[in-house]
mmCIF file of C-alpha atoms in Angstrom:
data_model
loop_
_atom_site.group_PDB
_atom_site.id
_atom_site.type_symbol
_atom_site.label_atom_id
_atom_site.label_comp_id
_atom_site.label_asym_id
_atom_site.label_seq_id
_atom_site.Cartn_x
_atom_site.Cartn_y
_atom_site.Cartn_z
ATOM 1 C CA UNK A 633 0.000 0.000 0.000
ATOM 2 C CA UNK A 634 0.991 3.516 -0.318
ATOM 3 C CA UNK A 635 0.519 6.414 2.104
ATOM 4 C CA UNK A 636 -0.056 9.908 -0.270
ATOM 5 C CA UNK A 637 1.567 12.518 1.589
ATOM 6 C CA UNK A 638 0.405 14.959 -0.919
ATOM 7 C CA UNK A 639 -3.448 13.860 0.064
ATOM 8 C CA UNK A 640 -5.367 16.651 2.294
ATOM 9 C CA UNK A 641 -6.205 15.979 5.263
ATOM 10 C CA UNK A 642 -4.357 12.744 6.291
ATOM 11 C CA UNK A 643 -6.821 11.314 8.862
ATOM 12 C CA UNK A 644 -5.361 13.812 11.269
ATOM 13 C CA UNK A 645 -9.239 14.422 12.416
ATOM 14 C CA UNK A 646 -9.025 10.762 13.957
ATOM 15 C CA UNK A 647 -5.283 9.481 14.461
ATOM 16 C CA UNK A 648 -6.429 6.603 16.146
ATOM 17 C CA UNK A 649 -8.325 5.696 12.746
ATOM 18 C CA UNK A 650 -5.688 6.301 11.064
ATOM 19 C CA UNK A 651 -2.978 4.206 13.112
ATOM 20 C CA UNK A 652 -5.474 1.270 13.161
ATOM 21 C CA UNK A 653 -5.309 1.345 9.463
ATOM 22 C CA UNK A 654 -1.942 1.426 8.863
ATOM 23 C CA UNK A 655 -1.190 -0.981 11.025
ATOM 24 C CA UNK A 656 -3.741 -3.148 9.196
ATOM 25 C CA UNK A 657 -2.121 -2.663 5.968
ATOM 26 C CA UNK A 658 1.155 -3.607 7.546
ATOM 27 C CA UNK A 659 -0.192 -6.839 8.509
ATOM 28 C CA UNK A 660 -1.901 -7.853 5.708
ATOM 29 C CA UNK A 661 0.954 -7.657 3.776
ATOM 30 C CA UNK A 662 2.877 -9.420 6.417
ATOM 31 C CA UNK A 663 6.552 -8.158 5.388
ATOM 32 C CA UNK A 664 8.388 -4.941 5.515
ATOM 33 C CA UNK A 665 11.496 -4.385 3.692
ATOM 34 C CA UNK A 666 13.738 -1.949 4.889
ATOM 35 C CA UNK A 667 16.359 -0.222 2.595
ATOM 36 C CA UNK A 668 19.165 0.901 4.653
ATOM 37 C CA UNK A 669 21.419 3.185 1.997
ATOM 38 C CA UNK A 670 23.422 4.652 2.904
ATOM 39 C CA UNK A 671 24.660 2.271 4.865
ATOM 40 C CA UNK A 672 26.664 4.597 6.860
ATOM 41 C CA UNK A 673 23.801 7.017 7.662
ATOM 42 C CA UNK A 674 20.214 4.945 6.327
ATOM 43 C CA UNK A 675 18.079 7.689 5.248
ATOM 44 C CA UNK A 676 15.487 4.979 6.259
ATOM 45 C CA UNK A 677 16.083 5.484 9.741
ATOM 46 C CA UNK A 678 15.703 9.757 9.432
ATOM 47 C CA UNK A 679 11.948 9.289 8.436
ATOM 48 C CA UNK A 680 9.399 9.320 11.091
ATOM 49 C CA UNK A 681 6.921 7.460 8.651
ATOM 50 C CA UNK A 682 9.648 4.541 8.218
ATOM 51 C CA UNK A 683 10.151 3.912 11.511
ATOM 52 C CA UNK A 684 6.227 4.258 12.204
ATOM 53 C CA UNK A 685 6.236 1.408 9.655
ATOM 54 C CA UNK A 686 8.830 -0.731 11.591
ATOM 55 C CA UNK A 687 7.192 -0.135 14.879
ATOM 56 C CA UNK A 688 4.311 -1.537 13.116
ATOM 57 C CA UNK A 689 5.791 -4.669 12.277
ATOM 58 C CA UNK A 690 7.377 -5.213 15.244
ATOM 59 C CA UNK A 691 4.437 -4.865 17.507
ATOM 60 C CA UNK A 692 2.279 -7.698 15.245
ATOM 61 C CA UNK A 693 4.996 -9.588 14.452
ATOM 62 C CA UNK A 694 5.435 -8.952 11.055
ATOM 63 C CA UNK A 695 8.678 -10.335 9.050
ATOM 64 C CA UNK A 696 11.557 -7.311 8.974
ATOM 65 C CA UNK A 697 13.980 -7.667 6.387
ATOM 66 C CA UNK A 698 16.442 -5.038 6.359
ATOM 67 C CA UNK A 699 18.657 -5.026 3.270
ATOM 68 C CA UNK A 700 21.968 -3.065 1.250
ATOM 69 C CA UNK A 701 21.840 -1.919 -2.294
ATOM 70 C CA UNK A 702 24.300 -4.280 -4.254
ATOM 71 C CA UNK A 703 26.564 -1.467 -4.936
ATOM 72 C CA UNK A 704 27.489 -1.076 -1.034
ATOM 73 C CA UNK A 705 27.518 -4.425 0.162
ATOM 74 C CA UNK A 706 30.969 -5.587 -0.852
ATOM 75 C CA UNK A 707 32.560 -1.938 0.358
ATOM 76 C CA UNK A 708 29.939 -2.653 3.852
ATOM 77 C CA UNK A 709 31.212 -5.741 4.333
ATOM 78 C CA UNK A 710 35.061 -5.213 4.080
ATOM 79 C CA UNK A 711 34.166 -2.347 7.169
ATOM 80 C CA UNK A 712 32.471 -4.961 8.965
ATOM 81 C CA UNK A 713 35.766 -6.971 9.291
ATOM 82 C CA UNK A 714 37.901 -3.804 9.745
ATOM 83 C CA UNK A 715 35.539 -1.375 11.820
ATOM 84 C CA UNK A 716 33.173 -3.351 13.543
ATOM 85 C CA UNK A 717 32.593 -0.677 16.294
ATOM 86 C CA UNK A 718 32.470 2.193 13.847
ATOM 87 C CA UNK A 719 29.441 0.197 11.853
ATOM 88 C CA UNK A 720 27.651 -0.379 14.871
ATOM 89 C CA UNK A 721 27.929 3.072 16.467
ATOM 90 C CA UNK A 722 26.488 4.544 13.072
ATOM 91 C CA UNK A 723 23.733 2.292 12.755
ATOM 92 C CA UNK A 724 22.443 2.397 16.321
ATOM 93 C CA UNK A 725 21.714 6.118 15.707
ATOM 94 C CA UNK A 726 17.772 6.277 15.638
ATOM 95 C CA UNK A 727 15.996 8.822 17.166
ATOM 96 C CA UNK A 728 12.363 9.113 16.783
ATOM 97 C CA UNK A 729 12.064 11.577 18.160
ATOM 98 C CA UNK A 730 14.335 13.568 15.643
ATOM 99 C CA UNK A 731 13.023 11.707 12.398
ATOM 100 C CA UNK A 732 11.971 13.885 10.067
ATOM 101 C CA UNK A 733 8.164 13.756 8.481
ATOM 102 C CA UNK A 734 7.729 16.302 5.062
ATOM 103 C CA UNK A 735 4.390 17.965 6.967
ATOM 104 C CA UNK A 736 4.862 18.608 10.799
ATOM 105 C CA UNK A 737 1.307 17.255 11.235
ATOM 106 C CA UNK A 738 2.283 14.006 9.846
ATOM 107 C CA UNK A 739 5.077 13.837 12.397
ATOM 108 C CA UNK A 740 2.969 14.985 15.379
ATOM 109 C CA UNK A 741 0.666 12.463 14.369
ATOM 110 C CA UNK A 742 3.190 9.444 14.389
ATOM 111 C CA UNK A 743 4.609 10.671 17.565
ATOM 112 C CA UNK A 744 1.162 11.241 19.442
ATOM 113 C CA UNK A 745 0.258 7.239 17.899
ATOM 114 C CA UNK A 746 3.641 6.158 19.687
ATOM 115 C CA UNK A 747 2.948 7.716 22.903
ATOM 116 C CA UNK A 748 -0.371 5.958 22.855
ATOM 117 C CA UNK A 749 0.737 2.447 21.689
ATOM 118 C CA UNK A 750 4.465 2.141 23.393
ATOM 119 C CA UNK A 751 4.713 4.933 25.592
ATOM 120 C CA UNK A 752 6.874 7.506 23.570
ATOM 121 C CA UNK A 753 10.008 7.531 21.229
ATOM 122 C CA UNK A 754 12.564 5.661 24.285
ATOM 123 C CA UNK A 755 10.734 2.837 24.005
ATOM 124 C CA UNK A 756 10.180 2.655 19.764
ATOM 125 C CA UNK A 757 14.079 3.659 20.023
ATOM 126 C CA UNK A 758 14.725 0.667 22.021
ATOM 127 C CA UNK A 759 12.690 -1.538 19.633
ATOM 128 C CA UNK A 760 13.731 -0.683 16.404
ATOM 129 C CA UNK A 761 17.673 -0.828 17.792
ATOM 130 C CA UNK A 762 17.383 -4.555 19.211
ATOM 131 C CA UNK A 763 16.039 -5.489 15.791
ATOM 132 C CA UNK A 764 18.968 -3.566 13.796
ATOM 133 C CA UNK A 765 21.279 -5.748 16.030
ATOM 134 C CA UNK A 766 19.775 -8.956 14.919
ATOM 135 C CA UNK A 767 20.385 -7.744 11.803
ATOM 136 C CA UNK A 768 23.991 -6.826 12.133
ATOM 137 C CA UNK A 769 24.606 -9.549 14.029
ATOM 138 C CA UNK A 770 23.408 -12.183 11.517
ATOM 139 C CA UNK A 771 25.802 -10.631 9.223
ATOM 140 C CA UNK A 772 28.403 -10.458 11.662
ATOM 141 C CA UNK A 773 27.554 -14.301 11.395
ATOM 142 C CA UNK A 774 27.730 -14.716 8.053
ATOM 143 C CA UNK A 775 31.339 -12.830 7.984
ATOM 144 C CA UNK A 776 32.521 -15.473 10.050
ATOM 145 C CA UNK A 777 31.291 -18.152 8.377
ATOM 146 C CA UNK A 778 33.586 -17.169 5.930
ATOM 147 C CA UNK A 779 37.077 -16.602 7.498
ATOM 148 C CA UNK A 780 39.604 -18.785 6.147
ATOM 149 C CA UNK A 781 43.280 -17.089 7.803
ATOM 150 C CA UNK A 782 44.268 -16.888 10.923
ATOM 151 C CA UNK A 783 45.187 -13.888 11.118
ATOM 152 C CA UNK A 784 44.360 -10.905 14.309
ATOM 153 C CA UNK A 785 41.478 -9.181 11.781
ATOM 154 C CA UNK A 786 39.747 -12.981 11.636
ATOM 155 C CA UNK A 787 40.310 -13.266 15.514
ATOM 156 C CA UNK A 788 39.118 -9.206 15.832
ATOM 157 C CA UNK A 789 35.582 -9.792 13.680
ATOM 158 C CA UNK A 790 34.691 -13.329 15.925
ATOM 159 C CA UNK A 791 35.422 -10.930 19.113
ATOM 160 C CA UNK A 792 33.158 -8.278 18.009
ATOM 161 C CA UNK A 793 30.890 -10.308 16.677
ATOM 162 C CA UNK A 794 31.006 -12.661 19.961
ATOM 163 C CA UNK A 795 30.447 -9.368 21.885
ATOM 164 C CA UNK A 796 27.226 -8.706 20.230
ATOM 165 C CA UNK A 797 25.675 -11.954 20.691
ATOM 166 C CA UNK A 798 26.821 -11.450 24.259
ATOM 167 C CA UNK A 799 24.765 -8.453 24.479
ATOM 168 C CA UNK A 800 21.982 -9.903 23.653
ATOM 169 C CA UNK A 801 22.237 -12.700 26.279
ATOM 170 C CA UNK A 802 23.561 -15.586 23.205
ATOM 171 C CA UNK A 803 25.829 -16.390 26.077
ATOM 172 C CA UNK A 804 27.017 -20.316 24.424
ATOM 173 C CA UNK A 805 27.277 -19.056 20.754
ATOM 174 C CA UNK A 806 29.258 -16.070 22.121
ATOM 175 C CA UNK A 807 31.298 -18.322 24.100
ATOM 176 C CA UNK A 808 32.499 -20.242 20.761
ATOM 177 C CA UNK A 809 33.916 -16.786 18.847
ATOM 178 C CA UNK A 810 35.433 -15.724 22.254
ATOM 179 C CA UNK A 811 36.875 -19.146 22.180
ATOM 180 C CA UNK A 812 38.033 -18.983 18.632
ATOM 181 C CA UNK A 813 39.429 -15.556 18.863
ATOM 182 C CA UNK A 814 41.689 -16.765 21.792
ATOM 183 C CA UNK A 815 42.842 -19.741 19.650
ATOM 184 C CA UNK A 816 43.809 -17.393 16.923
ATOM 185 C CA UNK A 817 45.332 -15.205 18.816
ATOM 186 C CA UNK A 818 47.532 -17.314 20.999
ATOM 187 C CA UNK A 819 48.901 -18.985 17.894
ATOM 188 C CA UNK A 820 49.525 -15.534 15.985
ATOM 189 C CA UNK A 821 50.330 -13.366 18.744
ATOM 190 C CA UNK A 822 51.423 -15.755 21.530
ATOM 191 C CA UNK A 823 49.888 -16.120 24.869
ATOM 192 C CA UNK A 824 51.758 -12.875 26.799
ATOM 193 C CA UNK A 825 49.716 -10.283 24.385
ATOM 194 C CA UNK A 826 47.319 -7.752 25.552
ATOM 195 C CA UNK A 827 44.565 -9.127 22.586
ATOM 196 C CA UNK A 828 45.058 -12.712 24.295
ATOM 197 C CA UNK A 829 43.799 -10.761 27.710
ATOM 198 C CA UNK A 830 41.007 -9.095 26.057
ATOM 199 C CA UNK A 831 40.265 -12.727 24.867
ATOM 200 C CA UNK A 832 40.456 -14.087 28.222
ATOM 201 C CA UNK A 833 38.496 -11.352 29.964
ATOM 202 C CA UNK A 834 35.886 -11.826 27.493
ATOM 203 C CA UNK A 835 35.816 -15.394 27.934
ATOM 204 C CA UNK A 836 35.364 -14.603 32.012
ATOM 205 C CA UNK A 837 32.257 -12.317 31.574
ATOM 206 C CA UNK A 838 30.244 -14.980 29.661
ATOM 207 C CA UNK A 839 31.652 -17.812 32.604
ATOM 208 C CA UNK A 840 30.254 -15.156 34.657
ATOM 209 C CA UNK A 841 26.937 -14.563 33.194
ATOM 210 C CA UNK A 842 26.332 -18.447 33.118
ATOM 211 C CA UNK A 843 27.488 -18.463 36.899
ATOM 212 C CA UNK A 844 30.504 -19.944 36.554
ATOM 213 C CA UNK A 845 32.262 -18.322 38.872
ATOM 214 C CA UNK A 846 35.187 -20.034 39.526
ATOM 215 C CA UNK A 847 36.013 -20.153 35.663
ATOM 216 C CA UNK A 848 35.492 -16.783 35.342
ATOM 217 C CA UNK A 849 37.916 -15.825 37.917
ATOM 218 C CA UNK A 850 40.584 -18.512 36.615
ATOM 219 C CA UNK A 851 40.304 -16.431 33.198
ATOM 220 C CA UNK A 852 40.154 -13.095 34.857
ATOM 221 C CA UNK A 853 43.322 -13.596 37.015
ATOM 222 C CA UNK A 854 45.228 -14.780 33.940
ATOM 223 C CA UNK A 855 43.989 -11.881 32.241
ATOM 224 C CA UNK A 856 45.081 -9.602 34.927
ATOM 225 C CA UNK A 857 48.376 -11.012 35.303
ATOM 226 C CA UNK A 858 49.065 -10.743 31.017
ATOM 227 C CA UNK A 859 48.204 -6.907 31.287
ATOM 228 C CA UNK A 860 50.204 -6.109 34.463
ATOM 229 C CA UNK A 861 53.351 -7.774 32.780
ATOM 230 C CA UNK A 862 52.769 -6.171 29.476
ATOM 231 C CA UNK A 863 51.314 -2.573 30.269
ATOM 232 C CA UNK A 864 52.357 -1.994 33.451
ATOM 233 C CA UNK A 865 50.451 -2.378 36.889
ATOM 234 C CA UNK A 866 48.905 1.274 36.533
ATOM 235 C CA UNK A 867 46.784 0.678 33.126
ATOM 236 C CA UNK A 868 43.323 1.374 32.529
ATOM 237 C CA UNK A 869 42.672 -2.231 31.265
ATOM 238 C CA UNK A 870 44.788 -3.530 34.733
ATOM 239 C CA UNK A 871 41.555 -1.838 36.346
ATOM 240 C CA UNK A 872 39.166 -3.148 34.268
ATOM 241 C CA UNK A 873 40.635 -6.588 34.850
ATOM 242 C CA UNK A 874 40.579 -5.961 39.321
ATOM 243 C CA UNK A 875 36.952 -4.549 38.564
ATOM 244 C CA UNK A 876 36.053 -7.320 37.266
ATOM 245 C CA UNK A 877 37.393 -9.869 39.174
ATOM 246 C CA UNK A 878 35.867 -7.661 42.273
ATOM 247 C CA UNK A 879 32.415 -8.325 40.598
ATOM 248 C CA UNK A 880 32.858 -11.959 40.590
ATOM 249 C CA UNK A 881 33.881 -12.140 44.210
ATOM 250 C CA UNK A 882 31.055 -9.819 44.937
ATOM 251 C CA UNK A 883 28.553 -12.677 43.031
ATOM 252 C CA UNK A 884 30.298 -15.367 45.085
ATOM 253 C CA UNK A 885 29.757 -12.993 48.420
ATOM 254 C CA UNK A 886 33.361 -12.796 49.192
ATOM 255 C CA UNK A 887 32.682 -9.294 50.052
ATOM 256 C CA UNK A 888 35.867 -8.903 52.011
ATOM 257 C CA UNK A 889 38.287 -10.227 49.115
ATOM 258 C CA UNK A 890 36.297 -8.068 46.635
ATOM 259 C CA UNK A 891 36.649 -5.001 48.412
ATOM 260 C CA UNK A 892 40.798 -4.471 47.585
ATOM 261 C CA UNK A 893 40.088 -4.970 44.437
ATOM 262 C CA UNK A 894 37.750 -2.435 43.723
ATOM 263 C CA UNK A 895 39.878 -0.032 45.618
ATOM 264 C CA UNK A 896 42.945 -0.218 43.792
ATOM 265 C CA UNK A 897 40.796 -0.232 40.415
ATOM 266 C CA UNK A 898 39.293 3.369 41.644
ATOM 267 C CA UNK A 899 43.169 4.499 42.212
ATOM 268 C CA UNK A 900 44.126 3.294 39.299
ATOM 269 C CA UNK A 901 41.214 5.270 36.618
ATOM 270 C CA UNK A 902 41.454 8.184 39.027
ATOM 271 C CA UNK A 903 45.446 8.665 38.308
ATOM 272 C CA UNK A 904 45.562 8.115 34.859
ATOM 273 C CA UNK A 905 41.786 8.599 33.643
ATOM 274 C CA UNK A 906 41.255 11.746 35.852
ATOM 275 C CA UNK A 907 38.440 11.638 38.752
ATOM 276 C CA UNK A 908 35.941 12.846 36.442
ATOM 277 C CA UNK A 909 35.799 10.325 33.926
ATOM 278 C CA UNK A 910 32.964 7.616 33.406
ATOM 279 C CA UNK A 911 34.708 5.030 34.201
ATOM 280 C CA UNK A 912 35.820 6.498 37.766
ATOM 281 C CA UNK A 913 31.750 6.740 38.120
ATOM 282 C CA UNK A 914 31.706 3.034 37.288
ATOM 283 C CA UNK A 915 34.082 2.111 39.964
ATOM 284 C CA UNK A 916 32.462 4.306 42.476
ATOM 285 C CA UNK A 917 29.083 2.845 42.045
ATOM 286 C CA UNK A 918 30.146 -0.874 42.175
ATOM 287 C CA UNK A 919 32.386 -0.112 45.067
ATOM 288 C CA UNK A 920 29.279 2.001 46.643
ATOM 289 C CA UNK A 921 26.861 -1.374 46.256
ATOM 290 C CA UNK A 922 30.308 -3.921 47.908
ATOM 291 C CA UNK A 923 29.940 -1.256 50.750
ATOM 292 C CA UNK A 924 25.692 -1.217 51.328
ATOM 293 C CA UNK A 925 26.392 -5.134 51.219
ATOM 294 C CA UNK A 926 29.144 -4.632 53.699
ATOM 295 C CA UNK A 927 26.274 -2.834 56.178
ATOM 296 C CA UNK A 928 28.971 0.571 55.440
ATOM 297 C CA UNK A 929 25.868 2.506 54.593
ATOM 298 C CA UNK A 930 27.248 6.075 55.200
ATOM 299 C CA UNK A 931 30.443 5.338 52.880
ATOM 300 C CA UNK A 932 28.294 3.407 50.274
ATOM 301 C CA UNK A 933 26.042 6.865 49.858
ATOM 302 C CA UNK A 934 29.035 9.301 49.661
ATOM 303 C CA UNK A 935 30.232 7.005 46.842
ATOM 304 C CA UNK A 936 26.575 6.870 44.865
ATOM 305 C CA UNK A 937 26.323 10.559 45.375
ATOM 306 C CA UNK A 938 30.208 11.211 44.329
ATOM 307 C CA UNK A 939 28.847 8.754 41.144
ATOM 308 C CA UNK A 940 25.947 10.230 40.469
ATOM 309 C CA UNK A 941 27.604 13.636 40.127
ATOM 310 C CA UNK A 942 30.149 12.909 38.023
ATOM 311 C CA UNK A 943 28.059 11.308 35.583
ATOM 312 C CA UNK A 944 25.396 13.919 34.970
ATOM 313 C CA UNK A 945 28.860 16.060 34.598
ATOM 314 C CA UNK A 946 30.209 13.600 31.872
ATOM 315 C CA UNK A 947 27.309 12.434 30.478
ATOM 316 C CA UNK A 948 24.392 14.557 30.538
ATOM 317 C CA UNK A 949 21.425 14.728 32.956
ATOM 318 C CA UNK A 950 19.284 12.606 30.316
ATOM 319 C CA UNK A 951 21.720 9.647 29.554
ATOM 320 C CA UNK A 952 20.602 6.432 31.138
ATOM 321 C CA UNK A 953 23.406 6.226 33.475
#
């Protein structure tokens, strides 16, 4: 079906009509196809109608299909196993809010149906972002299907892509490309490299998720002890590594053995990342929860409060942090 933007009126007498309707359409078609060129900013994604017409399939489970022009797959695809971060921070940018309608009624009219049906933009944000990552992810799975070397940018695209599917709680196929990349990488880079700690940490977080503690912090402490030798004892990723061993103590309730941890990860970030950064705020709010456990209730709400601040500094009083 087609919606006329050019027609008068536009059911904006009766929205509700109107959404009912389209929503109708959607489903009796049962499939939306969704153009994303170009690939590095989808007009698609700028239109308030399009992602009216995603929300739409989503919410009566109607098949998504989101696809590339020929032209840009190849050049999409080479990024995808050189900039996997860079793709993913460019296609996670949807804003409803922001999308763009050619008549401002049209676009008050889309937002006022969203407000009704999901509770606002947030929420259609959310939506229509967890099903891009399917997306990319699939393909992340299809790149890896066809990696042939061994060779850091074949162990780099199963890390990235094993850190999506993480995300998204695919904790046993994420598992397998952590565990490839570390194969990889201890054969091409040897097992005292920084990448073979990455590999190791990430290998810890899913142990952790599946509460397997004990293999988490058997990864963890090898992890730590590769980035002490090779960066030194005061690096950012040293913290990262006594953070997160802290959390898995902390999930064990070894509250006492956790608590060093955390407190030479703060000293750490706050020497060489500066007491205002995120990750200080990070630090301070796990530390802040080991201390509430600890029945330390005075310390633990200095620490949320020092958090707190330094976030809305950093980030912004509206990010979700």
């Amino acid at each position: 079906f087609v919606v006329n933007q050019n027609s008068s009126g536009h059911c904006l007498s009766d929205p509700k009509s109107w959404s009912e309707l389209f929503q109708q359409n959607i489903t009796e078609i049962g499939q939306v196809i969704a153009i994303l060129s170009p690939w590095g900013s989808p007009i698609y994604m700028t239109r308030a109608w399009c992602l009216w017409e995603l929300f739409c399939a989503v919410k009566y489970k109607v098949t998504i299909e989101f696809i590339l022009p020929k032209q840009q797959e190849e050049r999409f695809m080479h990024v995808l196993m050189n900039d996997f971060d860079g793709i993913m921070e460019k296609i996670s940018q949807v804003n409803v809010a922001k999308a763009e309608a050619r008549d401002i009624q049209d676009k008050e009219m889309i937002l006022g149906a969203i407000r009704e049906s999901v509770g606002g933009p947030a929420e259609l944000n959310r939506i229509v972002l967890s099903h891009l990552r399917e997306w990319f992810a699939s393909l992340g799975l299809q790149a890896v299907e066809r990696i042939t070397e061994q060779s850091e940018s074949s162990a780099y695209l199963l890390h990235q892509v094993g850190t999506l599917l993480e995300s998204q709680g695919k904790f046993d196929a994420a598992l397998t490309l952590y565990q490839r990349s570390l194969v990889i990488r201890l054969r091409v880079l040897g097992d005292g490299h920084p990448f073979v700690a990455t590999s190791l940490n990430n290998i810890a977080t899913v142990f952790k998720a599946q509460g397997k503690y004990a293999d988490s912090l058997k990864y963890l402490r090898r992890s730590l002890e590769i980035r002490e030798k090779t960066l030194g004892s005061n690096h950012p990723d040293v913290a990262i590594s006594l953070v997160n061993i802290a959390d898995v103590l902390t999930s064990q309730g070894a509250y006492d053995d956790a608590l060093p941890h955390f407190e030479r990860a703060l000293a750490i970030q706050e020497k060489v990342l500066g007491d205002g950064h995120p990750d200080v705020a990070n630090t301070l709010n796990n530390l802040a929860t080991l201390l509430k456990l600890l029945g330390k209730h005075d310390e633990a709400f200095k620490l949320f409060e020092r958090s707190c601040s330094i976030r809305k500094k950093a980030l912004g009083v509206d990010h979700p942090d």
